[in-house]
CSV table of C-alpha atoms in Angstrom, one decimal:
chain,number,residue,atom,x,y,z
A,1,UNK,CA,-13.4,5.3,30.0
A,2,UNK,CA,-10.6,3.1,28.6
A,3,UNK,CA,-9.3,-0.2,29.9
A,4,UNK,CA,-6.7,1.5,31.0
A,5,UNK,CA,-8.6,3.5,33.7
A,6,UNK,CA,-10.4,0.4,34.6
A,7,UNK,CA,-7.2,-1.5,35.5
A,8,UNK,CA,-6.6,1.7,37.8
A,9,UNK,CA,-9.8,2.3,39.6
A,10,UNK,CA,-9.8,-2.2,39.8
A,11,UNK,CA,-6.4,-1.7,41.9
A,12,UNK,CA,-8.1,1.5,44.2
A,13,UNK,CA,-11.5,-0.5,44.6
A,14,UNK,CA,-9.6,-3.9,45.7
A,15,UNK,CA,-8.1,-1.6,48.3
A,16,UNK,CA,-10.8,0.2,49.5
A,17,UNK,CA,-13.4,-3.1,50.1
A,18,UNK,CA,-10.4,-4.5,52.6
A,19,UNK,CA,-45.2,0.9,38.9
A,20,UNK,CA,-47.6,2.7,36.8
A,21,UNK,CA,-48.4,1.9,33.1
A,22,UNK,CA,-47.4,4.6,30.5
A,23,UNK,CA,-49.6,7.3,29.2
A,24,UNK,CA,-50.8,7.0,26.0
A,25,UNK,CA,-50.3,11.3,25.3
A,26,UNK,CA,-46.9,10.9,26.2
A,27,UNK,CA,-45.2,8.5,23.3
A,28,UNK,CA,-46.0,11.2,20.3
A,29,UNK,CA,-44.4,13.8,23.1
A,30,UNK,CA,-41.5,11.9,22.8
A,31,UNK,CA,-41.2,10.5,19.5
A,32,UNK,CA,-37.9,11.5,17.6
A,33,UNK,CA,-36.0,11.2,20.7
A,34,UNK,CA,-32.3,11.3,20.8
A,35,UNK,CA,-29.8,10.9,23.7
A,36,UNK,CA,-26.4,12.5,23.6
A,37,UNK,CA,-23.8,13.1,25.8
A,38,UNK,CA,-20.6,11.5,27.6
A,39,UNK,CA,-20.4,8.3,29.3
A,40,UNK,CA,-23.2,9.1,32.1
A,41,UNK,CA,-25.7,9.3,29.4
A,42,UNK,CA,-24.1,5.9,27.8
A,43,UNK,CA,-24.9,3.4,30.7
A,44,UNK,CA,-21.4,3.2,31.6
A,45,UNK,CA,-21.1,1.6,35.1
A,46,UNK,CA,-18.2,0.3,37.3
A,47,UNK,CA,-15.8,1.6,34.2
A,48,UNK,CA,-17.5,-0.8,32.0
A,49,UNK,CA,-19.7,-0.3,28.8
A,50,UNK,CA,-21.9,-3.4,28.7
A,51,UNK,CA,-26.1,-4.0,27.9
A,52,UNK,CA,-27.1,-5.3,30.9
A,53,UNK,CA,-26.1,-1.7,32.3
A,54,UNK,CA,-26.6,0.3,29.3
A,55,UNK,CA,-30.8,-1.0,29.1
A,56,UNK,CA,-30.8,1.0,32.8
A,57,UNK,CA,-29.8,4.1,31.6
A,58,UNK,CA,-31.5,7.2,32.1
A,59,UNK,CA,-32.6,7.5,28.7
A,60,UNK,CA,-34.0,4.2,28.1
A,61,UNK,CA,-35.9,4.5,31.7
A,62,UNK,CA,-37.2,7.8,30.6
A,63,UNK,CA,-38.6,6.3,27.2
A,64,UNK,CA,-40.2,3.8,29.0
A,65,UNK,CA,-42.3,6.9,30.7
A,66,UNK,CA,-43.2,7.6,27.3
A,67,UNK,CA,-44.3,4.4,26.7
A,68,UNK,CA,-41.0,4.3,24.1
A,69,UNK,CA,-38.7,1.7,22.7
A,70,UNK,CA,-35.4,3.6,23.7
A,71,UNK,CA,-32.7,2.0,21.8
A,72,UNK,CA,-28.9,1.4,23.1
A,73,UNK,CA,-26.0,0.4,21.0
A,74,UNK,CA,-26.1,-2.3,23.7
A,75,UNK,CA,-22.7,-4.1,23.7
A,76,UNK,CA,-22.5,-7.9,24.1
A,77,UNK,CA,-20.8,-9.1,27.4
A,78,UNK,CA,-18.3,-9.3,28.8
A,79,UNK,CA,-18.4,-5.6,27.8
A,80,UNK,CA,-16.2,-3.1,26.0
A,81,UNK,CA,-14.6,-2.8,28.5
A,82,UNK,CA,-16.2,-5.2,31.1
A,83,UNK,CA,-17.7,-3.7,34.1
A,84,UNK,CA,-14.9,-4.6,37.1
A,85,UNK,CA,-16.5,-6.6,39.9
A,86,UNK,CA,-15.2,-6.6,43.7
A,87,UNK,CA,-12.4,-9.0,43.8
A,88,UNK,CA,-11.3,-9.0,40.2
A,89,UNK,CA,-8.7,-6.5,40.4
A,90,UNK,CA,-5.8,-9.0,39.6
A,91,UNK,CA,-7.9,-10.8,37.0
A,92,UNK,CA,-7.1,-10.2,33.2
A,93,UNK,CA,-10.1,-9.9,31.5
A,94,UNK,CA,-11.6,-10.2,28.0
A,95,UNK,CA,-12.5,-7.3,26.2
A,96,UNK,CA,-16.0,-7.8,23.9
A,97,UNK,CA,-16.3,-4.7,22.1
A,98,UNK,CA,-19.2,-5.9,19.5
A,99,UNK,CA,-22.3,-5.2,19.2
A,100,UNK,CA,-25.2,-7.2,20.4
A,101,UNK,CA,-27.2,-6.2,17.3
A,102,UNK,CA,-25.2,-4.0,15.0
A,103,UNK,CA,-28.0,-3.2,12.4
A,104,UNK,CA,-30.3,-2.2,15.0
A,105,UNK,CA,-31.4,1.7,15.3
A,106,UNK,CA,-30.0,3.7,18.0
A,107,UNK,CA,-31.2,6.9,19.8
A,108,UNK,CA,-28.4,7.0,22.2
A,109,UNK,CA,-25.1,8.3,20.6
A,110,UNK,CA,-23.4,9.2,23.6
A,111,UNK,CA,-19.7,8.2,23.7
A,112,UNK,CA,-17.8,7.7,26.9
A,113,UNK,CA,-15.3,10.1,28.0
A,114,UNK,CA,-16.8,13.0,25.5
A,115,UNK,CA,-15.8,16.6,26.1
A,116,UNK,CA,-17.8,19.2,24.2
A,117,UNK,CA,-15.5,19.2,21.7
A,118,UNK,CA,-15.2,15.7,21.2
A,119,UNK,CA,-19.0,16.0,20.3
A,120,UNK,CA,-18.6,18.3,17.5
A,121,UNK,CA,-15.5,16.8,15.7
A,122,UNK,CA,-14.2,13.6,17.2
A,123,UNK,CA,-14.8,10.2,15.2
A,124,UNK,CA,-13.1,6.8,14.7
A,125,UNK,CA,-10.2,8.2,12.6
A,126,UNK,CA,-9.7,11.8,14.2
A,127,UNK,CA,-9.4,12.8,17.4
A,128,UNK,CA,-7.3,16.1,18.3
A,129,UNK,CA,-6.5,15.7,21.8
A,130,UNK,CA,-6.1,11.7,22.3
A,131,UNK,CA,-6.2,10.8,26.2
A,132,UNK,CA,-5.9,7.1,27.1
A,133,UNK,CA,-8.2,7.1,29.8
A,134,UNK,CA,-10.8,9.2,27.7
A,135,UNK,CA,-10.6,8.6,23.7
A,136,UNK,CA,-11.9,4.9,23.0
A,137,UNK,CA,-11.9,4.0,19.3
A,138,UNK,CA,-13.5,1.3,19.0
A,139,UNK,CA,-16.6,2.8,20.9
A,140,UNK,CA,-16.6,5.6,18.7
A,141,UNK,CA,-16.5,3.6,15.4
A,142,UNK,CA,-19.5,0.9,17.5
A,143,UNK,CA,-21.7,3.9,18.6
A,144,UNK,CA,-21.7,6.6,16.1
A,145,UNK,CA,-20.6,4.6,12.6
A,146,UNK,CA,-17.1,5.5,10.5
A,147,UNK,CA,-15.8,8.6,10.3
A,148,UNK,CA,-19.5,10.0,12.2
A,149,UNK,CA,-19.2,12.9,14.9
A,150,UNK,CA,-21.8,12.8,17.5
A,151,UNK,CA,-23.6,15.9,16.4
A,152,UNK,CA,-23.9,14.3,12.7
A,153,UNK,CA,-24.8,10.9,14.4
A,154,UNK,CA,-27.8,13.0,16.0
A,155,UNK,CA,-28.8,14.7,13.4
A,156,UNK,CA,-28.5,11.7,10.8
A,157,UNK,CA,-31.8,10.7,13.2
A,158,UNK,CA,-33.8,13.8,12.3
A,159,UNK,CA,-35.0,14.7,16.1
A,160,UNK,CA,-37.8,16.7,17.4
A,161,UNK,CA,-36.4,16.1,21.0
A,162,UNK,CA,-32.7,16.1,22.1
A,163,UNK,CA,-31.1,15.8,25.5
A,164,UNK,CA,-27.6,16.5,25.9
A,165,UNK,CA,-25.6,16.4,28.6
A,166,UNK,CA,-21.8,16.9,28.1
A,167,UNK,CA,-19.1,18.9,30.0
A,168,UNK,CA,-18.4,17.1,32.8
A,169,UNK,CA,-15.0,15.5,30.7
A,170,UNK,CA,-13.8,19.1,30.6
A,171,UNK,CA,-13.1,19.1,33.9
A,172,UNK,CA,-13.7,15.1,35.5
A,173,UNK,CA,-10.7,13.6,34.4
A,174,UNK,CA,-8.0,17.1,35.2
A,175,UNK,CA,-9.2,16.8,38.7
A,176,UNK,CA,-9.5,13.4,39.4
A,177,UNK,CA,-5.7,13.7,38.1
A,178,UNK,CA,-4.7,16.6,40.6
A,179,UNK,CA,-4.8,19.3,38.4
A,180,UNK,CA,-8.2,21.1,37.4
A,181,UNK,CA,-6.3,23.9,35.7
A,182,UNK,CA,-5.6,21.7,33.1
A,183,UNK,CA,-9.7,21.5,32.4
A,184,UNK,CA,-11.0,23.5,29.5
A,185,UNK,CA,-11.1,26.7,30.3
A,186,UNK,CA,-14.3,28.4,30.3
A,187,UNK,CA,-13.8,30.4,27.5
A,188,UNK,CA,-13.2,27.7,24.8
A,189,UNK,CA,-15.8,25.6,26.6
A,190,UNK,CA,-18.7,28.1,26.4
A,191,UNK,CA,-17.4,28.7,22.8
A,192,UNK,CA,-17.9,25.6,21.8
A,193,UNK,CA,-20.8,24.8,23.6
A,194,UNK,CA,-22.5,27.8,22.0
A,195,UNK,CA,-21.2,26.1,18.6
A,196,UNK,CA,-22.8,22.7,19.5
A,197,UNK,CA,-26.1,23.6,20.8
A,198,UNK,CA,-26.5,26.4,17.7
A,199,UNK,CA,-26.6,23.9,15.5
A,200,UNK,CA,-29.2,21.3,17.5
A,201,UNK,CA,-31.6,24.3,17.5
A,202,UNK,CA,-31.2,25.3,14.1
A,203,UNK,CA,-32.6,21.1,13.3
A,204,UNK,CA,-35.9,22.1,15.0
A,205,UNK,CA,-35.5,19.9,17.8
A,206,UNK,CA,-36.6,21.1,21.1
A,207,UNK,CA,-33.6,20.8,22.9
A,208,UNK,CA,-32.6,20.0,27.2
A,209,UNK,CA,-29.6,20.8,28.1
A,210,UNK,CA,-28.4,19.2,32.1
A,211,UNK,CA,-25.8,21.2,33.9
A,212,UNK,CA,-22.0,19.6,34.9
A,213,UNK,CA,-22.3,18.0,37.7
A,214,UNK,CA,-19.9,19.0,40.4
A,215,UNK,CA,-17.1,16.6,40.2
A,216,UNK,CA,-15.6,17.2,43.4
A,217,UNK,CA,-18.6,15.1,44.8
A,218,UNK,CA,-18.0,12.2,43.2
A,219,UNK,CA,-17.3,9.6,46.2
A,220,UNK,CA,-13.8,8.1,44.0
A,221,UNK,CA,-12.5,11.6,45.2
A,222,UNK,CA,-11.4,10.5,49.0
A,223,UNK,CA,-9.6,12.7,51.3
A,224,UNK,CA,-6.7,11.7,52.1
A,225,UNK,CA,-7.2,11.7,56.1
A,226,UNK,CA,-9.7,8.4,55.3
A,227,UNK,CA,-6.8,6.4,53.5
A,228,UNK,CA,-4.7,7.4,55.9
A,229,UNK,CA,-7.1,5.9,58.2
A,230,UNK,CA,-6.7,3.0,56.1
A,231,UNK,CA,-3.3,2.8,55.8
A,232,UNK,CA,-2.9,3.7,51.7
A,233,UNK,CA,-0.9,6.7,52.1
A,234,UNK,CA,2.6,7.6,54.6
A,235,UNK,CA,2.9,9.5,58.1
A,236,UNK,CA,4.1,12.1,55.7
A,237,UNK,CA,0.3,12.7,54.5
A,238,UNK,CA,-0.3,13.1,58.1
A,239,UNK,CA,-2.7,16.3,58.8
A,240,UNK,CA,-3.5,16.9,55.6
A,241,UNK,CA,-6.3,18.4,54.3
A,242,UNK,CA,-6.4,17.6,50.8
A,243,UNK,CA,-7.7,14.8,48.0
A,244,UNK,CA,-6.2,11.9,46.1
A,245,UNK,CA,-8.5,10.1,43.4
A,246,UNK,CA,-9.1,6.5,42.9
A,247,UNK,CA,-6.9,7.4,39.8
A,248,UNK,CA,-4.1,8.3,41.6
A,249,UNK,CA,-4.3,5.6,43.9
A,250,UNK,CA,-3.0,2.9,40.9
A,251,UNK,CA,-0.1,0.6,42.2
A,252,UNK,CA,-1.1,1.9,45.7
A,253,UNK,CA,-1.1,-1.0,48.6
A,254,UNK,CA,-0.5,-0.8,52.4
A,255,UNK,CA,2.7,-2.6,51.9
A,256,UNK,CA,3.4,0.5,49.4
A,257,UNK,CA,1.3,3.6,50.7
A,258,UNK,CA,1.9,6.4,48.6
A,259,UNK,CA,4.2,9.5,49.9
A,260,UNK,CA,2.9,13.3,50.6
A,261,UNK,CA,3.0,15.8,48.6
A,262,UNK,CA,1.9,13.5,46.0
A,263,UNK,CA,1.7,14.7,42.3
A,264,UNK,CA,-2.1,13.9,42.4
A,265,UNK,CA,-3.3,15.4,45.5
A,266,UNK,CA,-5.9,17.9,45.2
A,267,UNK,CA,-5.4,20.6,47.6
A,268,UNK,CA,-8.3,22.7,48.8
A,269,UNK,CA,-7.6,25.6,46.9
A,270,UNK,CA,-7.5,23.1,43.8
A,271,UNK,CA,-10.9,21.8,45.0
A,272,UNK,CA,-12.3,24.9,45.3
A,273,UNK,CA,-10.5,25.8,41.3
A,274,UNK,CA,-12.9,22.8,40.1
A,275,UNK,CA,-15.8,23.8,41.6
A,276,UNK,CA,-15.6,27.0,40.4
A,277,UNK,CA,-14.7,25.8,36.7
A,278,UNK,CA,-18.1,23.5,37.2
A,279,UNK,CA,-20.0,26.7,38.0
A,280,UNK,CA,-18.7,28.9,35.3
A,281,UNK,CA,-19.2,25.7,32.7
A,282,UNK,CA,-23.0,26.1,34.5
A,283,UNK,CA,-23.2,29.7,34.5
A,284,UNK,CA,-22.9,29.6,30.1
A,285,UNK,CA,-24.9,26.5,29.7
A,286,UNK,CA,-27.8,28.7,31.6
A,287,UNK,CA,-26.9,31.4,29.3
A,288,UNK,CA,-26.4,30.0,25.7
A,289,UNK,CA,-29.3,27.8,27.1
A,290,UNK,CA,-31.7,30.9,27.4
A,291,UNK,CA,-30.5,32.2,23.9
A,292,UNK,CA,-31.2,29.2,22.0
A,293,UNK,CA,-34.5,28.6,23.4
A,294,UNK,CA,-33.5,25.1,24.8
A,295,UNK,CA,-34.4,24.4,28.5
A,296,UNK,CA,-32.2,23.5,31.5
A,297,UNK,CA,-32.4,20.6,33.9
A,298,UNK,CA,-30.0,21.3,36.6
A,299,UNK,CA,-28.7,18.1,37.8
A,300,UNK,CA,-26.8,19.3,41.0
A,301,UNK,CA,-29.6,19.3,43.5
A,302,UNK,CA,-30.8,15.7,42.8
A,303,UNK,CA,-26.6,15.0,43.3
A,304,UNK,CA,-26.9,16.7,46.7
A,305,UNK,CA,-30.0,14.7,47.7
A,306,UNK,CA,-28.8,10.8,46.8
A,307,UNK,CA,-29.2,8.2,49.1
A,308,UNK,CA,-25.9,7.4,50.4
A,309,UNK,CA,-24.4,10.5,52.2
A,310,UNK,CA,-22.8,10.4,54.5
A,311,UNK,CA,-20.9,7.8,52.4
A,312,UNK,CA,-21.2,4.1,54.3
A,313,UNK,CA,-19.2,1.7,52.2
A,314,UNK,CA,-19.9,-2.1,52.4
A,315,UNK,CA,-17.9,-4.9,50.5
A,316,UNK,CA,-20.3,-4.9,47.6
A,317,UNK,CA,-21.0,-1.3,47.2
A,318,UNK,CA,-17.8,0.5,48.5
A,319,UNK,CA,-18.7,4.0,47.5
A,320,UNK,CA,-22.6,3.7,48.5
A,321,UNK,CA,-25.7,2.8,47.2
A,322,UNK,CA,-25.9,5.5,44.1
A,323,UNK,CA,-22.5,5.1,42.7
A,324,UNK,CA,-21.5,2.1,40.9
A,325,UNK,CA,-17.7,0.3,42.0
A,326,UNK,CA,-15.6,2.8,40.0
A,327,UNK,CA,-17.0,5.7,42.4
A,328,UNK,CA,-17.5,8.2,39.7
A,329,UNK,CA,-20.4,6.6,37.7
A,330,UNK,CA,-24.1,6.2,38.7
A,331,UNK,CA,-25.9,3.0,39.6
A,332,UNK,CA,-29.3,2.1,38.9
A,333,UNK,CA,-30.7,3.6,41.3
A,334,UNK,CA,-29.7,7.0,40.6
A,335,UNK,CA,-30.2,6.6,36.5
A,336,UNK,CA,-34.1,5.6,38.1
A,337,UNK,CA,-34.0,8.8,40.4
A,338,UNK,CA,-32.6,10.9,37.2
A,339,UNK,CA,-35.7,9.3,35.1
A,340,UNK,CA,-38.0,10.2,37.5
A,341,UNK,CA,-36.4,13.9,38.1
A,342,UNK,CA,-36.2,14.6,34.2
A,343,UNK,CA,-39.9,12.9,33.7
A,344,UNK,CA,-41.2,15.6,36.3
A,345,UNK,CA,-39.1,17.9,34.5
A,346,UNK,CA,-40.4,17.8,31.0
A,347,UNK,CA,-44.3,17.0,32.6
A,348,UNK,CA,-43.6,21.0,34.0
A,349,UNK,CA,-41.6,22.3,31.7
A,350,UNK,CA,-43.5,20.8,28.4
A,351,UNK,CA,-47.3,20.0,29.3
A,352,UNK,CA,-46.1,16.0,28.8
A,353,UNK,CA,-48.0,13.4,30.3
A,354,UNK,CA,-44.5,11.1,31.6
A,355,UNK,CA,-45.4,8.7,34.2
A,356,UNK,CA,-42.9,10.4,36.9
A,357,UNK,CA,-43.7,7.3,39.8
């Protein structure tokens, strides 16, 4: 997520807020572990990329299961970009995108706003569909090296054990925007999928794949009855039974509610288009999945089950306890519910001894 989509979801927040020690079997289990993915697997948190965050990622929590060392390319503060903070939406802030050690070993690679094919051929210098809110370069240069795609970053590590979780960019940012037919369409995205994980298997890693979560839960995605309620959008969105992002809502105020129809408004037939892109991205993970030999962690029902639904907002956590203050990215408390979930996971799935407290 670029500073650009931070200075959005900063003007939509400022509206909306008027155990156990490790095993010593598991470390080996685990050795030669690499993360890769999108900006859920980076640490990214209330649109900002920063260490404090990133060292409470799911990865790094996991490792710690292991009785691992996970290492982030942790990012010295205030962050690249910083995390936004309730409050600060009118504040200018600076951007710090350096490293906090840049000679130190990595096992994360994941880049913020990554779609599959962003994974297989995206770097620093080359990127073939540039989006402003998604393509950062600076984090692609910091994370994977010069000129480095993801997939060579991971396999530069030689891994015996890969997670990946990518996809949800394919679809995220089209919907959050209004229009989820402009998300990859299944086709090219099983396609390329296929392409991506073919090559991780052929390394010799043993390889989890987690599903695309639905994006229509994410909490950022309000109907538009509850800012009504709140006085961010016209009479004319009276009734109405659609959605408008915490995207759409930039330059929004009560002394400037925004007008229906609106060119960001998610319809219900629109909602139902991206759930049904999420399930057909899910549907071929499951299937290329089974081909490859990888295993699948389906993230959807620990989504369902999160602490915080029905949403109650307070001042400080304005989309609930398991979402951070952009309303699309995780807190804490969910990358330590994920851990958990995944630790359980591979314990079943694997015969590893993860502490899954």
């Amino acid at each position: 997520m670029g500073q650009r989509l931070k200075q959005m979801l900063l003007g939509a927040l400022g509206l909306l807020t008027l155990g156990c020690a490790p095993r010593q079997q598991a470390g080996p289990q685990l050795s030669g572990y690499v993360a890769m993915g999108d900006s859920l697997t980076a640490g990214m948190q209330s649109g900002g990329l920063v260490a404090r965050d990133q060292q409470q990622a799911y990865p790094v929590l996991l490792g710690q299961r292991a009785g691992l060392d996970v290492q982030m390319p942790l990012f010295q503060a205030p962050g690249c970009p910083p995390p936004m903070q309730v409050g600060d939406r009118d504040r200018r802030l600076a951007q710090s995108c350096v490293r906090v050690d840049p000679a130190q070993p990595t096992q994360v690679v994941a880049v913020p706003g990554a779609r599959v094919l962003d994974v297989l051929e995206t770097t620093d210098r080359f990127v073939r569909v540039p989006d402003p809110l998604l393509y950062d370069q600076r984090q692609y240069r910091l994370i994977l090296g010069a000129g480095t795609t993801q997939l060579q970053a991971a396999l530069s590590r030689h891994p015996h054990f890969i997670t990946l979780w990518i996809g949800s960019n394919d679809v995220l940012m089209p919907t959050l925007r209004g229009h989820p037919e402009q998300a990859t369409p299944p086709a090219e995205f099983r396609a390329e999928y296929a392409q991506l994980l073919t090559q991780l298997t052929r390394s010799g890693a043993e390889v989890v794949v987690l599903t695309v979560p639905d994006v229509t839960r994410v909490p950022g995605l309000m109907p538009v009855t509850l800012l009504r309620a709140g006085g961010l959008v016209d009479q004319s969105c009276e009734g109405r039974g659609t959605y408008l992002s915490s995207v759409a809502l930039a330059g929004v105020s009560r002394e400037r509610p925004l007008h229906c129809p609106a060119e960001a408004e998610l319809s219900a037939e629109k909602y139902r288009q991206a759930q049904q892109t999420v399930q057909a991205y899910n549907a071929a993970i499951r299937e290329l999945a089974a081909q490859a030999g990888a295993s699948v962690f389906d993230v959807n029902p620990l989504l369902d089950q999160l602490p915080g639904r029905p949403l109650i907002p307070t001042a400080q956590s304005p989309f609930g306890v398991s979402f951070s203050l952009d309303g699309i990215h995780p807190s804490v408390l969910t990358h330590r519910r994920l851990a958990a979930e995944l630790a359980r996971f591979l314990n079943r799935t694997y015969g590893f001894g993860l502490d899954s407290w």
